[in-house]
mmCIF file of C-alpha atoms in Angstrom:
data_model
loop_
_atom_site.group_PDB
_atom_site.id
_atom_site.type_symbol
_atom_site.label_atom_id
_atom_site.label_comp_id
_atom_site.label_asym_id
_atom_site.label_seq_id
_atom_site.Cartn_x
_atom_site.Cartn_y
_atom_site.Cartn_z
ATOM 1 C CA UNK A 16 166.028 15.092 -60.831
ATOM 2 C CA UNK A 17 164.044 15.637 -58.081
ATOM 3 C CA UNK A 18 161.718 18.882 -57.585
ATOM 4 C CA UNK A 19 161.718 20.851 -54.059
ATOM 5 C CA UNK A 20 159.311 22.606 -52.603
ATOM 6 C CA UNK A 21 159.636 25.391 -54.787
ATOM 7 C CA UNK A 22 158.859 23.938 -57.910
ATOM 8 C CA UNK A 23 155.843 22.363 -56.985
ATOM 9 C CA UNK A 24 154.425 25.933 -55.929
ATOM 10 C CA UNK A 25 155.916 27.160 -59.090
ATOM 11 C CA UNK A 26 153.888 24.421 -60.989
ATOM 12 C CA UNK A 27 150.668 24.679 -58.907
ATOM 13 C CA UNK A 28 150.718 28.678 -59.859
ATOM 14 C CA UNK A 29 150.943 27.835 -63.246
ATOM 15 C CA UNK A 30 148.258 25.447 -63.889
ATOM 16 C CA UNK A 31 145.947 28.292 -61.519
ATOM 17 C CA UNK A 32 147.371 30.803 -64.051
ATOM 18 C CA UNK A 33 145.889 28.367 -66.773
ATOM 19 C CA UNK A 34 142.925 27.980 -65.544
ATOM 20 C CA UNK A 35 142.409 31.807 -65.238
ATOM 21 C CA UNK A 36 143.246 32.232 -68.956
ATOM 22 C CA UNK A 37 140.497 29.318 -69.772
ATOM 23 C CA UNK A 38 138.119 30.980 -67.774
ATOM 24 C CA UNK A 39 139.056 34.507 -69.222
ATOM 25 C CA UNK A 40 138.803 33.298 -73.137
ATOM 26 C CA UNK A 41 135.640 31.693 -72.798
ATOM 27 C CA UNK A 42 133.883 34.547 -70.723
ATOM 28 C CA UNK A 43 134.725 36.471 -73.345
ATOM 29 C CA UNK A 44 133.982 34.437 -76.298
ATOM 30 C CA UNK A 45 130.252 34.020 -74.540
ATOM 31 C CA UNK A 46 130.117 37.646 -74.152
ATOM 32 C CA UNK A 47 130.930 38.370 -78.006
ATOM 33 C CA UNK A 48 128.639 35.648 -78.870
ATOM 34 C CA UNK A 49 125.815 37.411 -76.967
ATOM 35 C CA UNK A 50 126.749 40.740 -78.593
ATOM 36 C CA UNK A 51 126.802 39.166 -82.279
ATOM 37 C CA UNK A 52 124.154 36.702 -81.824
ATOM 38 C CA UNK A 53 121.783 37.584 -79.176
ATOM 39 C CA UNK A 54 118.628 35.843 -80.830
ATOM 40 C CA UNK A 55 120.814 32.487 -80.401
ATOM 41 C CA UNK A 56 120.794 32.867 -76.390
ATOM 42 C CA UNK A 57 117.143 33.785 -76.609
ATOM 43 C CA UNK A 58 116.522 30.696 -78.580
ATOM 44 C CA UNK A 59 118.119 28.538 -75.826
ATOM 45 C CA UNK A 60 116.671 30.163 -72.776
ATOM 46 C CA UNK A 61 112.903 30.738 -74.128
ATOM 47 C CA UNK A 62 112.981 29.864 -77.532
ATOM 48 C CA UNK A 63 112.460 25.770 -77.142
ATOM 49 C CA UNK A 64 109.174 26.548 -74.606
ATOM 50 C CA UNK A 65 107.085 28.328 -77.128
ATOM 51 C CA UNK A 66 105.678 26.535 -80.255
ATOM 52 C CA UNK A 67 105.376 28.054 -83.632
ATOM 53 C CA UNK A 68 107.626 31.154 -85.172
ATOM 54 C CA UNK A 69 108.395 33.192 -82.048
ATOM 55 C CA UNK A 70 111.464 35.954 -82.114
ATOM 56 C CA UNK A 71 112.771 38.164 -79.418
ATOM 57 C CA UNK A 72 111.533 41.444 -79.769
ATOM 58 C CA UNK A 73 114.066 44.475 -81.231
ATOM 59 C CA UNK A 74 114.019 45.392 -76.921
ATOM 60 C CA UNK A 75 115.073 42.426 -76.128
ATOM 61 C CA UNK A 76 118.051 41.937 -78.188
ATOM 62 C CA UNK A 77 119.040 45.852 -78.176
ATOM 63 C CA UNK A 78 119.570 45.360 -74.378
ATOM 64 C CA UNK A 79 121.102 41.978 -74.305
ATOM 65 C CA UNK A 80 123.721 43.568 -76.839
ATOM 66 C CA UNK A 81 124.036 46.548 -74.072
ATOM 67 C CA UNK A 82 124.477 44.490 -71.004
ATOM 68 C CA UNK A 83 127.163 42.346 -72.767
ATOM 69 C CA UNK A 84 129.208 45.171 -73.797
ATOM 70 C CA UNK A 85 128.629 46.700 -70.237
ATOM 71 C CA UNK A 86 129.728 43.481 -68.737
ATOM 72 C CA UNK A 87 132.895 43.255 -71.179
ATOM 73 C CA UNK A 88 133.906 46.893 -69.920
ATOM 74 C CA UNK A 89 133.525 45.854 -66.309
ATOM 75 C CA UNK A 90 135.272 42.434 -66.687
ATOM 76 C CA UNK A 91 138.336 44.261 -68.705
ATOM 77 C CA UNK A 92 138.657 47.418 -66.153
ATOM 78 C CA UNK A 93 138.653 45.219 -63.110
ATOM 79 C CA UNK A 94 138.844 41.670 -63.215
ATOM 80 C CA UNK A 95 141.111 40.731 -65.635
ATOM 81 C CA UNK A 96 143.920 43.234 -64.406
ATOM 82 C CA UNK A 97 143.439 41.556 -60.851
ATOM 83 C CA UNK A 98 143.759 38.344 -62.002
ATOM 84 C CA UNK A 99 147.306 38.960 -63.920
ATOM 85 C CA UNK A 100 148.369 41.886 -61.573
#
């Protein structure tokens, strides 16, 4: 069977669709992470320059936690309902 025009558009939307969903579940899944773990993204942006037993300070992970939930909010109210809408 041969596919028309239409069906390749209807294919190309799909794999953008895809791709959106990828995107989506992993911005999301790095956001969580940051709000569960936010010593781990310390550890792997300042963590490997400092030698000996260094830790973020209480600040430091208090507003990492803040500006991930903050950033959630925004990416649920706005983004994502463009994206499928």
């Amino acid at each position: 069977m041969m596919c028309n025009f239409r069906c390749i558009i209807h294919v190309k939307l799909i794999k953008e669709l895809v791709k959106m969903v990828v995107f989506s579940i992993l911005f999301v899944l790095i956001a969580m992470l940051n709000i569960f773990f936010p010593a781990m993204g310390w550890h792997m942006r300042y963590g490997w320059m400092v030698k000996g037993d260094s830790e973020p300070s209480e600040a430091y992970l208090m507003m990492s936690r803040i500006s991930s939930v903050i950033v959630l909010i925004i990416f649920f109210l706005f983004f994502l309902p463009s994206m499928f809408g």
